[in-house]
């Protein structure tokens, strides 16, 4: 059920849902809600996995340890398949990305009005609960990956090798500007596509949840006794259920894609072209 | 949708999370997994070794049982042979004993017979003498004719 927001109407409701809770001015603005949920879910991931890792035993594992081991093993397999260099960083990085992005995406399955409504009751005016529908969050991840790509490249080929790759490949030194342009575009495409893919999928998903919630916008519990309202409630329930079920696939897939592409980009960076 | 300092904060949070995972989660879990994998591999190997040892032991047992069975039948054969021999010896002994008893009985009978004959002879002689005495009381000298009658009785 949707609650009517302060500005009223469908447009106001949607706009309210897409507005971040902010703190600060200009560039130094922080999206407090995105960061809060992002950190919360990050801590949830790290804490729960640490709980299993701290008492990890080679004997018979408990349920939680089994699950953690399953995840670790799954990520480890993916990394080993794609990456052959020596790195203690890449596998934990991939695990973090997968779990964290999945959890952030999972917030999309929490009923769209639940947490913002609770926040409203507590006096918080705006709240976006899905961090991965915030471009800052997705770009934060992908730019970190982009920096790692550069670090891995330099580590694998040396500064000279990396420079040669930028300036003299693929067309030799006589087409140097062309080479540089090509390389810059090629490299910048990686973080752009990573961030925009995740953002686009989740943003669209959330928007559809909001649109589905519009069906019962303005209704109260008591008004549900009228047949028209009951019908729209039913429609919202069916559509919401269908989209949520489908979305389970989307959020998992997006988390997996983000992880896989990170692994692939970083393994490409550590190999000679 | 505007890009702002949230991005920088997110990068820092990301870095911290990855560092934490790399330091406190990944190595421990991987270590546990690998250790268990090794233990399982060791266990499987030990099981295979145990199985082959069991097979070898079974072979050995079968061989030992076969040998024991052969020895037992040998011993039984020997015992049977010895029993037969003992029975045979006992029979021979019995036969000898019987023969001896029969022989001694024969000798006894013979002795008894000759003694009885001697007695009879003497009694016959005495009777004859007594008869002769009765018949020839007067005319015959008992002593002179007694000698003759005694030698006569010796021929009976």
Short mmCIF file of C-alpha atoms in Angstrom, two decimals:
data_model
loop_
_atom_site.label_atom_id
_atom_site.label_comp_id
_atom_site.label_asym_id
_atom_site.label_seq_id
_atom_site.Cartn_x
_atom_site.Cartn_y
_atom_site.Cartn_z
CA UNK A 1 0.00 0.00 0.00
CA UNK A 2 1.26 3.39 -0.84
CA UNK A 3 1.09 6.35 1.36
CA UNK A 4 0.45 9.71 -0.04
CA UNK A 5 3.48 11.94 0.18
CA UNK A 6 3.55 15.55 1.16
CA UNK A 7 3.47 16.98 -2.35
CA UNK A 8 0.58 14.69 -3.33
CA UNK A 9 -0.32 12.89 -6.55
CA UNK A 10 1.47 10.20 -8.53
CA UNK A 11 4.22 12.49 -9.79
CA UNK A 12 4.89 13.74 -6.30
CA UNK A 13 4.94 10.21 -4.94
CA UNK A 14 7.43 9.04 -7.56
CA UNK A 15 9.64 12.09 -7.20
CA UNK A 16 9.66 11.69 -3.45
CA UNK A 17 10.82 8.11 -3.84
CA UNK A 18 13.64 9.11 -6.14
CA UNK A 19 15.03 11.86 -3.96
CA UNK A 20 18.01 11.20 -1.77
CA UNK A 21 18.43 12.36 1.77
CA UNK A 22 21.36 14.74 1.43
CA UNK A 23 23.84 16.50 3.63
CA UNK A 24 26.33 19.13 2.47
CA UNK A 25 26.58 21.61 -0.38
CA UNK A 26 27.54 21.43 -4.05
CA UNK A 27 30.09 18.72 -4.79
CA UNK A 28 30.51 18.05 -1.11
CA UNK A 29 27.03 16.70 -0.86
CA UNK A 30 26.62 13.29 0.69
CA UNK A 31 23.69 11.01 -0.01
CA UNK A 32 23.21 10.01 3.57
CA UNK A 33 20.60 7.33 2.88
CA UNK A 34 22.61 5.59 0.15
CA UNK A 35 25.77 5.68 2.23
CA UNK A 36 23.93 4.53 5.34
CA UNK A 37 22.46 1.47 3.66
CA UNK A 38 25.63 0.80 1.72
CA UNK A 39 27.72 0.81 4.90
CA UNK A 40 25.07 -1.08 6.83
CA UNK A 41 24.96 -3.85 4.23
CA UNK A 42 28.74 -3.86 3.91
CA UNK A 43 29.05 -4.31 7.66
CA UNK A 44 26.35 -6.97 7.56
CA UNK A 45 28.32 -8.86 4.92
CA UNK A 46 31.71 -8.44 6.55
CA UNK A 47 30.39 -9.12 10.04
CA UNK A 48 28.45 -12.24 9.20
CA UNK A 49 31.23 -13.66 7.07
CA UNK A 50 33.79 -12.78 9.72
CA UNK A 51 31.63 -14.63 12.22
CA UNK A 52 32.03 -17.77 10.13
CA UNK A 53 35.68 -17.16 9.24
CA UNK A 54 36.77 -16.56 12.83
CA UNK A 55 35.64 -19.97 13.97
CA UNK A 56 36.18 -21.71 10.66
CA UNK A 57 37.08 -25.29 11.32
CA UNK A 58 38.36 -27.95 8.99
CA UNK A 59 36.08 -30.39 10.77
CA UNK A 60 32.36 -30.65 10.23
CA UNK A 61 31.20 -27.13 9.32
CA UNK A 62 28.04 -25.57 10.68
CA UNK A 63 25.28 -24.32 8.42
CA UNK A 64 26.53 -20.77 8.23
CA UNK A 65 30.12 -21.84 7.70
CA UNK A 66 28.94 -24.16 4.94
CA UNK A 67 27.18 -21.30 3.24
CA UNK A 68 30.20 -19.00 3.54
CA UNK A 69 32.45 -21.75 2.24
CA UNK A 70 30.08 -22.29 -0.65
CA UNK A 71 30.27 -18.62 -1.57
CA UNK A 72 34.04 -18.53 -1.18
CA UNK A 73 34.43 -21.67 -3.21
CA UNK A 74 32.12 -20.36 -5.91
CA UNK A 75 34.03 -17.08 -6.21
CA UNK A 76 37.34 -18.90 -6.02
CA UNK A 77 36.35 -21.10 -8.95
CA UNK A 78 35.36 -18.10 -11.03
CA UNK A 79 38.62 -16.32 -10.24
CA UNK A 80 40.75 -19.37 -10.93
CA UNK A 81 39.04 -19.92 -14.25
CA UNK A 82 39.64 -16.39 -15.50
CA UNK A 83 42.76 -15.17 -13.77
CA UNK A 84 46.14 -16.85 -13.75
CA UNK A 85 48.34 -14.22 -12.18
CA UNK A 86 49.50 -14.13 -8.59
CA UNK A 87 47.13 -12.01 -6.55
CA UNK A 88 45.93 -12.22 -2.99
CA UNK A 89 43.64 -9.30 -3.67
CA UNK A 90 41.47 -10.33 -6.58
CA UNK A 91 39.54 -13.21 -5.02
CA UNK A 92 38.56 -11.36 -1.82
CA UNK A 93 37.73 -8.36 -4.00
CA UNK A 94 35.42 -10.46 -6.14
CA UNK A 95 33.76 -11.99 -3.08
CA UNK A 96 33.19 -8.57 -1.56
CA UNK A 97 31.75 -7.21 -4.79
CA UNK A 98 29.43 -10.13 -5.30
CA UNK A 99 28.04 -10.24 -1.79
CA UNK A 100 27.90 -6.53 -1.25
CA UNK A 101 26.31 -5.71 -4.60
CA UNK A 102 23.86 -8.53 -4.11
CA UNK A 103 22.83 -7.22 -0.70
CA UNK A 104 22.50 -3.67 -2.04
CA UNK A 105 20.39 -4.96 -4.91
CA UNK A 106 18.38 -7.05 -2.49
CA UNK A 107 17.09 -3.88 -0.85
CA UNK A 108 15.03 -3.54 -4.02
CA UNK A 109 12.90 -6.47 -2.86
CA UNK A 110 12.03 -4.77 0.41
CA UNK A 111 8.58 -3.22 -0.09
CA UNK A 112 9.15 0.24 -1.58
CA UNK A 113 7.30 2.11 1.12
CA UNK A 114 8.27 0.12 4.18
CA UNK A 115 11.56 1.71 5.19
CA UNK A 116 10.84 5.25 3.88
CA UNK A 117 7.55 5.21 5.80
CA UNK A 118 9.28 4.14 8.99
CA UNK A 119 11.86 6.86 8.33
CA UNK A 120 9.10 9.37 7.82
CA UNK A 121 7.55 8.43 11.13
CA UNK A 122 10.96 9.00 12.70
CA UNK A 123 11.18 12.43 11.06
CA UNK A 124 13.43 11.52 8.11
CA UNK A 125 11.90 13.21 5.08
CA UNK A 126 13.61 11.42 2.20
CA UNK A 127 14.97 7.92 2.01
CA UNK A 128 16.23 5.85 -0.91
CA UNK A 129 16.86 2.39 0.41
CA UNK A 130 18.50 0.76 -2.60
CA UNK A 131 22.12 1.98 -2.72
CA UNK A 132 22.73 0.50 -6.17
CA UNK A 133 20.11 2.83 -7.67
CA UNK A 134 22.46 5.67 -6.79
CA UNK A 135 24.98 6.51 -9.53
CA UNK A 136 27.47 7.62 -6.89
CA UNK A 137 27.46 4.20 -5.34
CA UNK A 138 27.81 2.25 -8.57
CA UNK A 139 30.47 4.63 -9.87
CA UNK A 140 32.21 4.45 -6.53
CA UNK A 141 32.57 0.70 -7.06
CA UNK A 142 33.48 0.86 -10.73
CA UNK A 143 36.02 3.67 -10.31
CA UNK A 144 37.70 1.70 -7.55
CA UNK A 145 37.86 -1.21 -9.98
CA UNK A 146 39.19 1.15 -12.68
CA UNK A 147 42.00 2.29 -10.38
CA UNK A 148 42.82 -1.36 -9.67
CA UNK A 149 42.94 -2.04 -13.41
CA UNK A 150 45.64 0.62 -13.75
CA UNK A 151 47.50 -0.72 -10.71
CA UNK A 152 47.36 -4.28 -12.01
CA UNK A 153 48.53 -3.15 -15.46
CA UNK A 154 51.53 -1.31 -14.09
CA UNK A 155 52.37 -4.14 -11.73
CA UNK A 156 52.22 -6.73 -14.49
CA UNK A 157 53.97 -4.82 -17.29
CA UNK A 158 55.89 -2.14 -15.46
CA UNK A 159 55.44 1.59 -16.03
CA UNK A 160 57.20 1.35 -19.37
CA UNK A 161 55.11 -1.52 -20.55
CA UNK A 162 51.93 0.20 -19.56
CA UNK A 163 53.08 3.40 -21.30
CA UNK A 164 53.95 1.47 -24.45
CA UNK A 165 50.52 -0.06 -24.40
CA UNK A 166 48.91 3.37 -24.21
CA UNK A 167 51.07 5.13 -26.80
CA UNK A 168 52.29 2.58 -29.34
CA UNK A 169 49.54 0.01 -29.58
CA UNK A 170 47.84 -1.14 -31.64
CA UNK A 171 49.07 0.97 -34.57
CA UNK A 172 52.71 1.78 -33.84
CA UNK A 173 54.31 5.10 -32.96
CA UNK A 174 53.27 7.01 -36.10
CA UNK A 175 49.63 6.92 -35.06
CA UNK A 176 50.32 7.87 -31.46
CA UNK A 177 47.33 10.23 -30.90
CA UNK A 178 45.02 7.69 -32.39
CA UNK A 179 46.44 4.99 -30.13
CA UNK A 180 45.99 7.14 -27.05
CA UNK A 181 42.42 8.04 -27.95
CA UNK A 182 41.56 4.42 -28.59
CA UNK A 183 43.13 3.26 -25.33
CA UNK A 184 41.47 5.97 -23.27
CA UNK A 185 38.08 5.16 -24.73
CA UNK A 186 38.68 1.46 -24.23
CA UNK A 187 39.70 1.86 -20.62
CA UNK A 188 37.05 4.42 -19.71
CA UNK A 189 34.37 2.23 -21.21
CA UNK A 190 35.04 -0.34 -18.50
CA UNK A 191 34.05 1.64 -15.40
CA UNK A 192 31.31 3.42 -17.34
CA UNK A 193 29.69 0.20 -18.47
CA UNK A 194 30.10 -1.44 -15.06
CA UNK A 195 28.49 1.40 -13.18
CA UNK A 196 25.78 2.24 -15.71
CA UNK A 197 24.72 -1.37 -16.21
CA UNK A 198 24.20 -1.95 -12.52
CA UNK A 199 22.60 1.43 -11.99
CA UNK A 200 20.30 1.13 -15.00
CA UNK A 201 19.01 -2.31 -14.11
CA UNK A 202 18.34 -1.51 -10.50
CA UNK A 203 16.98 1.96 -11.12
CA UNK A 204 14.53 0.60 -13.67
CA UNK A 205 13.59 -2.22 -11.32
CA UNK A 206 12.93 0.12 -8.46
CA UNK A 207 10.97 2.47 -10.70
CA UNK A 208 8.72 -0.38 -11.74
CA UNK A 209 8.13 -1.30 -8.09
CA UNK A 210 7.18 2.34 -7.47
CA UNK A 211 4.84 2.33 -10.45
CA UNK A 212 3.21 -0.86 -9.24
CA UNK A 213 2.76 0.74 -5.85
CA UNK A 214 0.82 3.56 -7.53
CA UNK A 215 -2.17 1.23 -7.89
CA UNK A 216 -3.26 1.75 -4.35
CA UNK A 217 -1.85 5.25 -3.94
CA UNK A 218 -4.11 7.29 -1.70
CA UNK A 219 -6.06 4.34 -0.38
CA UNK A 220 -6.30 3.66 3.29
CA UNK A 221 -6.88 0.27 4.86
CA UNK A 222 -10.54 1.04 5.47
CA UNK A 223 -11.18 2.08 1.86
CA UNK A 224 -10.20 -1.41 0.75
CA UNK A 225 -13.72 -2.63 1.41
CA UNK A 226 -14.93 -0.97 -1.81
CA UNK A 227 -14.67 -3.33 -4.73
CA UNK A 228 -12.69 -0.94 -6.94
CA UNK A 229 -10.02 -0.42 -4.34
CA UNK A 230 -9.93 -4.13 -3.56
CA UNK A 231 -9.44 -4.84 -7.25
CA UNK A 232 -6.56 -2.41 -7.58
CA UNK A 233 -5.07 -3.90 -4.46
CA UNK A 234 -5.28 -7.34 -6.04
CA UNK A 235 -3.67 -6.07 -9.24
CA UNK A 236 -0.87 -4.48 -7.28
CA UNK A 237 -0.33 -7.67 -5.33
CA UNK A 238 -0.12 -9.85 -8.43
CA UNK A 239 2.10 -7.47 -10.38
CA UNK A 240 4.30 -6.80 -7.39
CA UNK A 241 4.73 -10.50 -6.75
CA UNK A 242 5.53 -11.26 -10.38
CA UNK A 243 8.05 -8.45 -10.67
CA UNK A 244 9.66 -9.34 -7.33
CA UNK A 245 10.07 -12.96 -8.40
CA UNK A 246 11.61 -11.91 -11.69
CA UNK A 247 13.72 -9.36 -9.91
CA UNK A 248 15.34 -12.03 -7.73
CA UNK A 249 16.97 -13.20 -10.94
CA UNK A 250 17.97 -9.69 -11.97
CA UNK A 251 19.63 -8.71 -8.72
CA UNK A 252 21.63 -11.94 -8.54
CA UNK A 253 22.60 -11.71 -12.17
CA UNK A 254 23.70 -8.09 -11.86
CA UNK A 255 25.83 -8.88 -8.81
CA UNK A 256 27.36 -11.80 -10.67
CA UNK A 257 28.02 -9.75 -13.81
CA UNK A 258 29.69 -7.00 -11.81
CA UNK A 259 31.94 -9.55 -10.15
CA UNK A 260 32.72 -11.47 -13.33
CA UNK A 261 33.57 -8.36 -15.33
CA UNK A 262 35.81 -7.13 -12.55
CA UNK A 263 37.68 -10.41 -12.63
CA UNK A 264 37.91 -10.35 -16.41
CA UNK A 265 39.07 -6.73 -16.59
CA UNK A 266 41.70 -7.29 -13.95
CA UNK A 267 42.97 -10.47 -15.55
CA UNK A 268 43.13 -8.66 -18.89
CA UNK A 269 45.08 -5.89 -17.21
CA UNK A 270 47.69 -8.31 -15.93
CA UNK A 271 48.27 -9.98 -19.28
CA UNK A 272 50.29 -8.76 -22.25
CA UNK A 273 48.18 -7.86 -25.22
CA UNK B 1 21.02 12.28 -10.41
CA UNK B 2 24.18 14.14 -9.69
CA UNK B 3 27.65 12.95 -8.98
CA UNK B 4 29.03 14.20 -5.70
CA UNK B 5 31.19 13.34 -2.74
CA UNK B 6 29.06 10.27 -2.01
CA UNK B 7 31.19 8.62 -4.65
CA UNK B 8 34.41 9.27 -2.75
CA UNK B 9 32.88 7.98 0.46
CA UNK B 10 31.73 4.87 -1.36
CA UNK B 11 35.23 4.26 -2.73
CA UNK B 12 36.64 4.47 0.78
CA UNK B 13 33.99 2.13 2.20
CA UNK B 14 34.66 -0.27 -0.65
CA UNK B 15 38.40 -0.20 0.01
CA UNK B 16 37.85 -0.82 3.71
CA UNK B 17 35.51 -3.73 3.03
CA UNK B 18 37.86 -5.34 0.54
CA UNK B 19 40.74 -4.93 2.95
CA UNK B 20 38.72 -6.51 5.73
CA UNK B 21 37.65 -9.40 3.53
CA UNK B 22 41.21 -9.95 2.36
CA UNK B 23 42.57 -9.87 5.88
CA UNK B 24 40.00 -11.54 8.09
CA UNK B 25 37.62 -13.57 5.97
CA UNK B 26 39.18 -14.99 2.82
CA UNK B 27 42.36 -16.60 4.20
CA UNK B 28 40.61 -18.25 7.15
CA UNK B 29 37.81 -19.72 5.08
CA UNK B 30 40.12 -20.85 2.28
CA UNK B 31 42.44 -22.40 4.82
CA UNK B 32 39.58 -24.31 6.42
CA UNK B 33 38.37 -25.50 3.03
CA UNK B 34 41.79 -26.62 1.89
CA UNK B 35 42.52 -28.30 5.19
CA UNK B 36 39.27 -30.19 5.00
CA UNK B 37 39.91 -31.12 1.39
CA UNK B 38 43.27 -32.50 2.41
CA UNK B 39 41.75 -34.40 5.32
CA UNK B 40 39.11 -35.86 3.06
CA UNK B 41 41.75 -36.86 0.52
CA UNK B 42 43.82 -38.43 3.30
CA UNK B 43 40.77 -40.21 4.61
CA UNK B 44 39.92 -41.61 1.21
CA UNK B 45 43.48 -42.73 0.72
CA UNK B 46 43.50 -44.38 4.14
CA UNK B 47 40.23 -46.09 3.33
CA UNK B 48 41.65 -47.44 0.08
CA UNK B 49 44.76 -48.61 1.91
CA UNK B 50 42.61 -50.26 4.58
CA UNK B 51 40.60 -51.99 1.92
CA UNK B 52 43.63 -53.41 0.19
CA UNK B 53 45.07 -54.48 3.55
CA UNK B 54 41.80 -56.17 4.34
CA UNK B 55 41.97 -58.01 1.02
CA UNK B 56 45.52 -59.12 1.74
CA UNK B 57 44.51 -60.27 5.23
CA UNK B 58 41.59 -62.19 3.78
CA UNK B 59 43.92 -63.92 1.31
CA UNK B 60 46.28 -64.78 4.14
CA UNK B 61 43.40 -66.10 6.21
CA UNK B 62 42.21 -68.25 3.36
CA UNK B 63 45.69 -69.66 2.88
CA UNK B 64 46.05 -70.38 6.61
CA UNK B 65 42.63 -71.98 6.78
CA UNK B 66 43.51 -74.17 3.79
CA UNK B 67 46.77 -75.22 5.41
CA UNK B 68 45.03 -75.93 8.70
CA UNK B 69 42.40 -77.98 6.92
CA UNK B 70 45.12 -80.02 5.18
CA UNK B 71 46.93 -80.57 8.46
CA UNK B 72 43.73 -81.56 10.21
CA UNK B 73 42.87 -84.16 7.61
CA UNK B 74 46.42 -85.45 7.76
CA UNK B 75 46.16 -85.74 11.54
CA UNK B 76 42.80 -87.48 11.24
CA UNK B 77 44.29 -89.93 8.75
CA UNK B 78 47.19 -90.62 11.07
CA UNK B 79 44.81 -91.10 14.00
CA UNK B 80 42.64 -93.45 11.99
CA UNK B 81 45.69 -95.44 11.00
CA UNK B 82 46.91 -95.60 14.53
CA UNK B 83 43.47 -96.61 15.80
CA UNK B 84 43.34 -99.37 13.22
CA UNK B 85 46.77 -100.51 14.24
CA UNK B 86 45.83 -100.47 17.92
CA UNK B 87 42.69 -102.44 17.21
CA UNK B 88 44.74 -104.89 15.17
CA UNK B 89 47.33 -105.23 17.91
CA UNK B 90 44.59 -105.72 20.48
CA UNK B 91 43.05 -108.38 18.32
CA UNK B 92 46.36 -110.13 17.93
CA UNK B 93 46.98 -109.87 21.66
CA UNK B 94 43.53 -111.26 22.34
CA UNK B 95 44.16 -114.03 19.89
CA UNK B 96 47.45 -114.85 21.57
CA UNK B 97 45.82 -114.73 24.98
CA UNK B 98 43.07 -116.97 23.80
CA UNK B 99 45.62 -119.36 22.34
CA UNK B 100 47.56 -119.32 25.58
CA UNK B 101 44.42 -119.93 27.64
CA UNK B 102 43.33 -122.70 25.33
CA UNK B 103 46.82 -124.22 25.46
CA UNK B 104 47.02 -124.04 29.24
CA UNK B 105 43.51 -125.46 29.49
CA UNK B 106 44.56 -128.26 27.19
CA UNK B 107 47.65 -128.90 29.30
CA UNK B 108 45.53 -128.82 32.42
CA UNK B 109 43.08 -131.22 30.90
CA UNK B 110 45.93 -133.46 29.88
CA UNK B 111 47.45 -133.28 33.34
CA UNK B 112 44.10 -133.92 34.97
CA UNK B 113 43.47 -136.75 32.58
CA UNK B 114 46.80 -138.41 33.29
CA UNK B 115 46.37 -137.94 37.01
CA UNK B 116 42.87 -139.32 36.84
CA UNK B 117 44.24 -142.20 34.80
CA UNK B 118 46.96 -142.77 37.34
CA UNK B 119 44.41 -142.70 40.14
CA UNK B 120 42.15 -144.95 38.19
CA UNK B 121 45.02 -147.25 37.47
CA UNK B 122 45.99 -147.43 41.10
CA UNK B 123 42.39 -147.88 42.13
CA UNK B 124 41.93 -150.55 39.46
CA UNK B 125 45.07 -152.23 40.70
CA UNK B 126 43.86 -151.96 44.27
CA UNK B 127 40.45 -153.27 43.21
CA UNK B 128 41.98 -156.04 41.23
CA UNK B 129 44.18 -156.94 44.12
CA UNK B 130 41.24 -156.69 46.49
CA UNK B 131 39.14 -158.82 44.06
CA UNK B 132 41.93 -161.29 43.63
CA UNK B 133 42.49 -161.34 47.30
CA UNK B 134 38.82 -162.09 47.81
CA UNK B 135 38.81 -164.81 45.19
CA UNK B 136 42.15 -166.36 45.91
CA UNK B 137 42.46 -165.51 49.53
CA UNK B 138 44.09 -168.62 50.44
CA UNK B 139 46.13 -169.77 47.64
CA UNK B 140 47.66 -166.64 46.44
CA UNK B 141 50.37 -164.88 48.25
CA UNK B 142 49.25 -161.32 48.27
CA UNK B 143 52.68 -159.87 48.18
CA UNK B 144 54.10 -162.16 45.51
CA UNK B 145 51.21 -161.69 43.17
CA UNK B 146 50.74 -158.04 44.07
CA UNK B 147 53.92 -157.21 42.19
CA UNK B 148 52.68 -158.92 39.11
CA UNK B 149 49.26 -157.26 39.29
CA UNK B 150 50.79 -153.85 39.75
CA UNK B 151 52.81 -154.22 36.60
CA UNK B 152 49.71 -155.47 34.90
CA UNK B 153 47.78 -152.40 36.08
CA UNK B 154 50.57 -150.18 34.67
CA UNK B 155 49.67 -151.39 31.24
CA UNK B 156 46.00 -150.32 31.47
#
